[in-house]
Coordinates of N, CA, C and O in Angstrom, one line a residue:
E1 N -20.0 0.3 4.9 CA -18.5 0.0 4.8 C -18.0 0.2 3.4 O -18.6 -0.4 2.5
A2 N -16.9 0.9 3.3 CA -16.3 1.1 2.0 C -15.6 -0.1 1.4 O -15.2 -1.0 2.2
Q3 N -15.6 -0.2 0.1 CA -14.9 -1.4 -0.5 C -13.6 -0.8 -1.2 O -13.7 0.2 -1.9
L4 N -12.5 -1.5 -0.9 CA -11.2 -1.2 -1.6 C -10.8 -2.4 -2.4 O -10.8 -3.5 -1.9
V5 N -10.4 -2.1 -3.6 CA -10.0 -3.2 -4.5 C -8.6 -2.9 -5.1 O -8.5 -1.9 -5.8
E6 N -7.7 -3.8 -4.8 CA -6.3 -3.6 -5.3 C -6.2 -4.3 -6.6 O -6.9 -5.3 -6.9
S7 N -5.2 -3.8 -7.4 CA -4.9 -4.4 -8.7 C -3.4 -4.1 -9.0 O -2.9 -3.2 -8.4
G8 N -2.9 -4.8 -10.0 CA -1.6 -4.4 -10.5 C -0.4 -5.3 -10.0 O 0.7 -5.1 -10.4
G9 N -0.7 -6.2 -9.1 CA 0.3 -7.1 -8.6 C 0.6 -8.1 -9.7 O 0.0 -8.2 -10.7
G10 N 1.7 -8.9 -9.4 CA 2.1 -10.0 -10.3 C 3.6 -10.2 -10.1 O 4.2 -9.7 -9.2
P11 N 4.1 -11.1 -11.0 CA 5.6 -11.3 -11.0 C 6.3 -10.2 -11.7 O 5.8 -9.6 -12.7
V12 N 7.5 -9.8 -11.1 CA 8.3 -8.8 -11.7 C 9.8 -9.1 -11.4 O 10.1 -9.6 -10.4
E13 N 10.6 -8.8 -12.4 CA 12.0 -9.2 -12.3 C 12.7 -8.2 -11.4 O 12.3 -7.0 -11.3
V14 N 13.7 -8.7 -10.7 CA 14.6 -7.8 -9.9 C 15.0 -6.6 -10.7 O 15.5 -6.7 -11.8
G15 N 14.9 -5.4 -10.0 CA 15.2 -4.2 -10.7 C 14.1 -3.6 -11.6 O 14.3 -2.4 -12.0
G16 N 13.0 -4.3 -11.7 CA 11.9 -3.8 -12.5 C 11.0 -2.9 -11.8 O 11.2 -2.5 -10.6
S17 N 9.9 -2.6 -12.4 CA 8.9 -1.7 -11.8 C 7.5 -2.3 -11.9 O 7.2 -3.1 -12.8
L18 N 6.7 -1.8 -11.0 CA 5.3 -2.3 -10.9 C 4.5 -1.1 -10.3 O 5.0 -0.4 -9.4
R19 N 3.2 -1.0 -10.7 CA 2.4 0.0 -10.1 C 1.1 -0.6 -9.6 O 0.4 -1.2 -10.3
L20 N 0.9 -0.5 -8.3 CA -0.3 -1.1 -7.6 C -1.3 0.0 -7.6 O -1.0 1.2 -7.4
S21 N -2.6 -0.4 -7.8 CA -3.7 0.5 -7.7 C -4.7 0.0 -6.7 O -4.8 -1.2 -6.4
C22 N -5.4 1.0 -6.0 CA -6.4 0.6 -5.1 C -7.6 1.6 -5.3 O -7.5 2.8 -5.0
T23 N -8.7 1.0 -5.8 CA -9.8 1.9 -6.1 C -10.9 1.7 -5.0 O -11.2 0.6 -4.6
A24 N -11.4 2.8 -4.5 CA -12.3 2.8 -3.4 C -13.8 3.1 -3.9 O -14.0 3.9 -4.8
S25 N -14.7 2.5 -3.3 CA -16.1 2.8 -3.5 C -16.5 3.9 -2.6 O -15.9 4.1 -1.5
G26 N -17.4 4.7 -3.1 CA -17.9 5.8 -2.2 C -16.9 6.8 -1.8 O -16.0 7.1 -2.6
S27 N -16.9 7.2 -0.6 CA -16.0 8.3 -0.1 C -14.9 7.7 0.9 O -14.6 8.4 1.8
A28 N -14.4 6.5 0.6 CA -13.5 5.9 1.6 C -12.3 6.7 1.8 O -11.7 6.6 2.9
F29 N -11.8 7.4 0.8 CA -10.6 8.2 1.0 C -10.8 9.6 1.5 O -9.8 10.2 1.8
D30 N -12.0 10.0 1.5 CA -12.3 11.4 1.9 C -11.9 11.6 3.4 O -12.3 10.9 4.3
D31 N -11.1 12.7 3.6 CA -10.7 13.0 5.0 C -10.1 11.9 5.8 O -10.4 11.7 7.0
S32 N -9.4 11.0 5.1 CA -8.8 9.8 5.7 C -7.3 9.7 5.5 O -6.8 10.3 4.5
D33 N -6.7 9.0 6.4 CA -5.3 8.6 6.1 C -5.4 7.3 5.3 O -6.2 6.5 5.6
V34 N -4.5 7.2 4.3 CA -4.5 6.1 3.4 C -3.1 5.5 3.4 O -2.1 6.2 3.6
G35 N -3.0 4.2 3.0 CA -1.7 3.6 3.0 C -1.6 2.3 2.4 O -2.6 1.7 2.0
W36 N -0.4 1.8 2.2 CA -0.1 0.5 1.7 C 0.6 -0.3 2.8 O 1.6 0.2 3.4
Y37 N 0.2 -1.6 3.0 CA 0.9 -2.5 3.9 C 1.3 -3.8 3.1 O 0.8 -4.0 2.0
R38 N 2.2 -4.6 3.6 CA 2.5 -5.8 3.0 C 2.8 -6.8 4.1 O 3.2 -6.5 5.2
Q39 N 2.6 -8.1 3.7 CA 2.9 -9.2 4.6 C 3.5 -10.3 3.8 O 2.8 -10.8 2.8
A40 N 4.7 -10.7 4.1 CA 5.3 -11.9 3.5 C 5.1 -13.1 4.4 O 4.9 -12.9 5.6
P41 N 5.2 -14.3 3.9 CA 5.0 -15.5 4.7 C 6.0 -15.5 5.9 O 7.2 -15.3 5.7
G42 N 5.4 -15.7 7.1 CA 6.3 -15.8 8.3 C 6.6 -14.5 8.9 O 7.2 -14.4 10.0
N43 N 6.2 -13.4 8.2 CA 6.5 -12.0 8.7 C 5.2 -11.4 9.2 O 4.1 -11.7 8.8
E44 N 5.4 -10.4 10.0 CA 4.3 -9.6 10.5 C 3.9 -8.6 9.4 O 4.7 -8.3 8.5
C45 N 2.7 -8.0 9.5 CA 2.2 -7.0 8.6 C 3.1 -5.8 8.8 O 3.3 -5.3 9.9
E46 N 3.5 -5.2 7.7 CA 4.4 -4.0 7.7 C 3.7 -2.9 6.9 O 3.3 -3.0 5.8
Q47 N 3.7 -1.7 7.5 CA 3.3 -0.5 6.8 C 4.4 -0.1 5.8 O 5.5 0.3 6.3
V48 N 4.1 -0.1 4.6 CA 5.1 0.3 3.6 C 5.1 1.8 3.3 O 6.2 2.4 3.3
S49 N 4.0 2.4 3.2 CA 3.9 3.8 2.9 C 2.5 4.3 3.4 O 1.5 3.5 3.3
S50 N 2.5 5.5 3.7 CA 1.2 6.1 4.1 C 1.1 7.6 3.6 O 2.1 8.2 3.3
L51 N -0.1 8.1 3.5 CA -0.4 9.4 3.0 C -1.5 10.0 4.0 O -2.6 9.4 4.0
N52 N -1.1 11.0 4.8 CA -2.1 11.4 5.7 C -3.1 12.4 5.0 O -2.9 12.8 3.9
K53 N -4.1 12.8 5.7 CA -5.2 13.6 5.1 C -4.7 15.0 4.7 O -5.4 15.7 4.0
H54 N -3.5 15.3 5.2 CA -2.9 16.6 4.9 C -1.9 16.5 3.7 O -1.3 17.5 3.4
G55 N -1.8 15.3 3.2 CA -0.9 15.1 2.0 C 0.5 14.7 2.3 O 1.4 14.7 1.5
R56 N 0.8 14.5 3.6 CA 2.2 14.1 4.0 C 2.4 12.6 3.8 O 1.7 11.8 4.4
A57 N 3.4 12.3 3.1 CA 3.8 10.9 2.8 C 4.9 10.4 3.7 O 5.8 11.2 4.1
S58 N 4.8 9.1 4.0 CA 5.9 8.5 4.8 C 6.2 7.1 4.2 O 5.3 6.5 3.6
Y59 N 7.4 6.7 4.4 CA 7.8 5.4 3.8 C 8.7 4.6 4.9 O 9.4 5.2 5.6
V60 N 8.5 3.3 4.8 CA 9.5 2.5 5.6 C 10.8 2.6 5.0 O 11.0 2.8 3.8
D61 N 11.9 2.6 5.8 CA 13.2 2.8 5.3 C 13.6 2.0 4.1 O 14.3 2.4 3.2
S62 N 13.2 0.7 4.1 CA 13.6 -0.2 3.1 C 13.1 0.1 1.7 O 13.6 -0.4 0.7
V63 N 12.1 1.0 1.6 CA 11.6 1.4 0.3 C 11.8 2.8 -0.1 O 11.5 3.2 -1.2
K64 N 12.4 3.6 0.8 CA 12.6 5.0 0.5 C 13.5 5.2 -0.7 O 14.5 4.5 -0.9
G65 N 13.1 6.1 -1.6 CA 13.8 6.3 -2.8 C 13.4 5.4 -3.9 O 13.8 5.5 -5.1
R66 N 12.6 4.3 -3.6 CA 12.2 3.4 -4.7 C 10.7 3.4 -4.9 O 10.3 3.1 -6.0
F67 N 9.9 3.5 -3.8 CA 8.5 3.5 -3.9 C 7.9 4.9 -3.8 O 8.5 5.7 -3.1
T68 N 6.8 5.1 -4.5 CA 6.1 6.4 -4.3 C 4.6 6.2 -4.2 O 4.0 5.5 -5.0
I69 N 4.0 6.8 -3.2 CA 2.6 6.7 -3.0 C 1.9 8.0 -3.5 O 2.5 9.1 -3.5
S70 N 0.7 7.8 -4.1 CA 0.0 9.0 -4.6 C -1.5 8.7 -4.6 O -1.9 7.5 -4.6
L71 N -2.3 9.7 -4.6 CA -3.7 9.6 -4.5 C -4.4 10.5 -5.5 O -4.1 11.7 -5.6
D72 N -5.2 9.9 -6.4 CA -6.0 10.6 -7.4 C -7.4 10.7 -6.8 O -8.2 9.7 -7.0
N73 N -7.7 11.8 -6.2 CA -9.1 11.9 -5.6 C -10.2 11.9 -6.7 O -11.3 11.4 -6.4
A74 N -9.9 12.4 -7.9 CA -10.9 12.4 -8.9 C -11.3 11.0 -9.3 O -12.5 10.7 -9.7
K75 N -10.3 10.1 -9.2 CA -10.6 8.7 -9.6 C -10.8 7.8 -8.4 O -11.0 6.6 -8.6
N76 N -10.8 8.4 -7.2 CA -10.9 7.6 -6.0 C -9.9 6.4 -6.0 O -10.2 5.3 -5.6
T77 N -8.7 6.7 -6.4 CA -7.7 5.6 -6.5 C -6.4 6.0 -5.9 O -5.8 7.1 -6.1
L78 N -5.8 5.1 -5.1 CA -4.6 5.2 -4.5 C -3.6 4.3 -5.2 O -3.9 3.2 -5.7
Y79 N -2.3 4.8 -5.4 CA -1.3 4.1 -6.1 C -0.1 3.9 -5.3 O 0.2 4.6 -4.4
L80 N 0.7 2.9 -5.7 CA 2.0 2.7 -5.1 C 2.9 2.3 -6.3 O 2.8 1.2 -6.9
Q81 N 3.7 3.3 -6.7 CA 4.7 3.0 -7.8 C 5.9 2.4 -7.1 O 6.5 2.9 -6.3
M82 N 6.3 1.2 -7.6 CA 7.4 0.4 -7.1 C 8.5 0.4 -8.2 O 8.2 -0.2 -9.2
N83 N 9.6 0.9 -7.9 CA 10.7 0.9 -8.8 C 11.9 0.2 -8.2 O 12.0 0.1 -7.0
N84 N 12.8 -0.3 -9.1 CA 14.0 -1.0 -8.6 C 13.6 -2.1 -7.5 O 14.2 -2.1 -6.5
V85 N 12.7 -2.9 -7.8 CA 12.2 -3.9 -6.8 C 13.3 -4.9 -6.5 O 14.2 -5.2 -7.3
K86 N 13.2 -5.4 -5.3 CA 14.1 -6.4 -4.7 C 13.4 -7.6 -4.3 O 12.2 -7.6 -4.0
P87 N 14.1 -8.7 -4.2 CA 13.4 -10.0 -3.7 C 12.7 -9.8 -2.4 O 11.6 -10.4 -2.2
E88 N 13.2 -9.0 -1.5 CA 12.6 -8.8 -0.2 C 11.3 -8.0 -0.3 O 10.6 -7.8 0.7
D89 N 11.0 -7.5 -1.5 CA 9.7 -6.8 -1.7 C 8.5 -7.8 -2.0 O 7.4 -7.4 -2.0
T90 N 8.9 -9.1 -2.1 CA 7.9 -10.1 -2.4 C 6.9 -10.2 -1.2 O 7.4 -10.4 0.0
A91 N 5.6 -10.0 -1.4 CA 4.7 -10.1 -0.3 C 3.3 -9.9 -0.9 O 3.1 -9.6 -2.1
V92 N 2.3 -10.1 -0.1 CA 0.9 -9.6 -0.4 C 0.8 -8.2 0.0 O 1.1 -7.9 1.2
Y93 N 0.4 -7.3 -0.9 CA 0.2 -5.9 -0.6 C -1.3 -5.6 -0.4 O -2.1 -6.0 -1.2
Y94 N -1.5 -4.8 0.6 CA -2.9 -4.3 0.9 C -2.9 -2.8 1.0 O -2.0 -2.2 1.5
C95 N -4.0 -2.3 0.5 CA -4.3 -0.9 0.8 C -5.3 -0.7 2.0 O -6.0 -1.6 2.2
A96 N -5.2 0.4 2.6 CA -6.0 0.6 3.8 C -6.4 2.1 3.9 O -5.6 2.9 3.5
S97 N -7.5 2.3 4.6 CA -7.9 3.7 4.8 C -8.6 3.8 6.1 O -9.4 2.9 6.5
D98 N -8.4 4.9 6.8 CA -9.0 5.1 8.1 C -9.1 6.6 8.5 O -8.0 7.2 8.5
W99 N -10.2 7.1 8.7 CA -10.4 8.5 9.0 C -9.8 8.8 10.4 O -9.5 10.0 10.7
T100 N -9.6 7.8 11.2 CA -9.0 8.1 12.6 C -7.5 8.0 12.6 O -6.9 8.3 13.6
G101 N -6.9 7.5 11.4 CA -5.5 7.4 11.4 C -5.1 5.9 11.2 O -5.9 5.0 11.7
L102 N -4.0 5.6 10.6 CA -3.6 4.2 10.4 C -2.7 3.7 11.5 O -1.9 4.5 12.0
V103 N -2.9 2.5 11.8 CA -2.0 1.8 12.8 C -0.7 1.4 12.1 O -0.7 0.9 11.0
L104 N 0.4 1.8 12.7 CA 1.7 1.5 12.1 C 2.0 0.0 12.0 O 2.5 -0.5 11.0
S105 N 1.8 -0.7 13.1 CA 2.1 -2.1 13.1 C 0.9 -2.9 13.6 O 0.7 -3.2 14.7
P106 N 0.1 -3.3 12.6 CA -1.2 -4.0 13.0 C -1.0 -5.4 13.3 O -2.0 -6.1 13.7
G107 N 0.2 -6.0 13.2 CA 0.3 -7.4 13.5 C 0.1 -8.3 12.3 O 1.1 -8.8 11.7
S108 N -1.1 -8.4 11.9 CA -1.4 -9.2 10.7 C -2.2 -8.3 9.7 O -2.9 -7.4 10.1
C109 N -2.1 -8.6 8.4 CA -2.9 -7.9 7.4 C -4.0 -8.9 7.0 O -3.8 -10.1 6.8
P110 N -5.2 -8.4 6.8 CA -5.6 -7.0 7.1 C -5.7 -6.7 8.6 O -6.0 -7.6 9.4
G111 N -5.5 -5.5 9.0 CA -5.6 -5.1 10.4 C -7.0 -4.9 10.8 O -7.9 -4.8 10.0
G112 N -7.3 -4.9 12.1 CA -8.6 -4.8 12.6 C -9.1 -3.3 12.8 O -9.6 -3.0 13.8
F113 N -8.9 -2.5 11.8 CA -9.3 -1.1 11.8 C -9.5 -0.7 10.4 O -9.0 -1.2 9.4
G114 N -10.3 0.4 10.3 CA -10.5 1.0 9.0 C -11.0 0.1 7.9 O -11.7 -1.0 8.2
D115 N -10.8 0.4 6.7 CA -11.2 -0.4 5.5 C -9.9 -0.9 4.8 O -9.0 -0.2 4.6
W116 N -10.0 -2.1 4.3 CA -8.9 -2.8 3.7 C -9.3 -3.4 2.4 O -10.5 -3.9 2.2
G117 N -8.4 -3.5 1.5 CA -8.6 -4.3 0.3 C -8.3 -5.8 0.5 O -8.0 -6.2 1.6
Q118 N -8.5 -6.6 -0.5 CA -8.3 -8.0 -0.4 C -6.9 -8.5 -0.6 O -6.5 -9.6 -0.3
G119 N -6.0 -7.5 -1.0 CA -4.6 -7.9 -1.2 C -4.3 -8.3 -2.6 O -5.1 -8.8 -3.3
T120 N -3.1 -8.0 -3.0 CA -2.6 -8.4 -4.3 C -1.1 -8.9 -4.2 O -0.3 -8.2 -3.5
Q121 N -0.8 -10.0 -4.8 CA 0.5 -10.6 -4.6 C 1.5 -10.0 -5.5 O 1.3 -9.8 -6.7
V122 N 2.6 -9.7 -5.0 CA 3.8 -9.2 -5.7 C 4.9 -10.2 -5.5 O 5.3 -10.5 -4.3
T123 N 5.5 -10.7 -6.6 CA 6.5 -11.7 -6.5 C 7.7 -11.2 -7.3 O 7.6 -11.0 -8.6
V124 N 8.8 -11.0 -6.7 CA 10.0 -10.5 -7.4 C 10.9 -11.6 -7.6 O 11.3 -12.4 -6.7
Y125 N 11.3 -11.9 -8.9 CA 12.2 -13.0 -9.2 C 13.5 -12.5 -9.9 O 13.5 -11.4 -10.4
S126 N 14.5 -13.4 -9.8 CA 15.7 -13.1 -10.4 C 16.1 -14.0 -11.6 O 15.4 -15.0 -11.8

């Protein structure tokens, strides 16, 4: 089983930027769909962004134009660049990888499929 480790979370002021990283052990990202999810207290797990094995990116409407997903295969690292953050972006963020495809709405994070990181807290303050 591959290990995914997130980093880069923390407090950030409204309108600021943050970059999350997710580093994988072994070949967790090879020939797999990868993505970022988040879960705020009282909310279900939400897929924020994904990148399929063919390089096609998708975003939930609430982050379009503000967040960017990218994958550095040489470093085995997935990124989520978060710009112009809003209070509603406050959540625990998880990265995930699955060669069979990612589940859009897993209910709770981490979901019961693929490989997941341990989560990193992002808190947006004003």
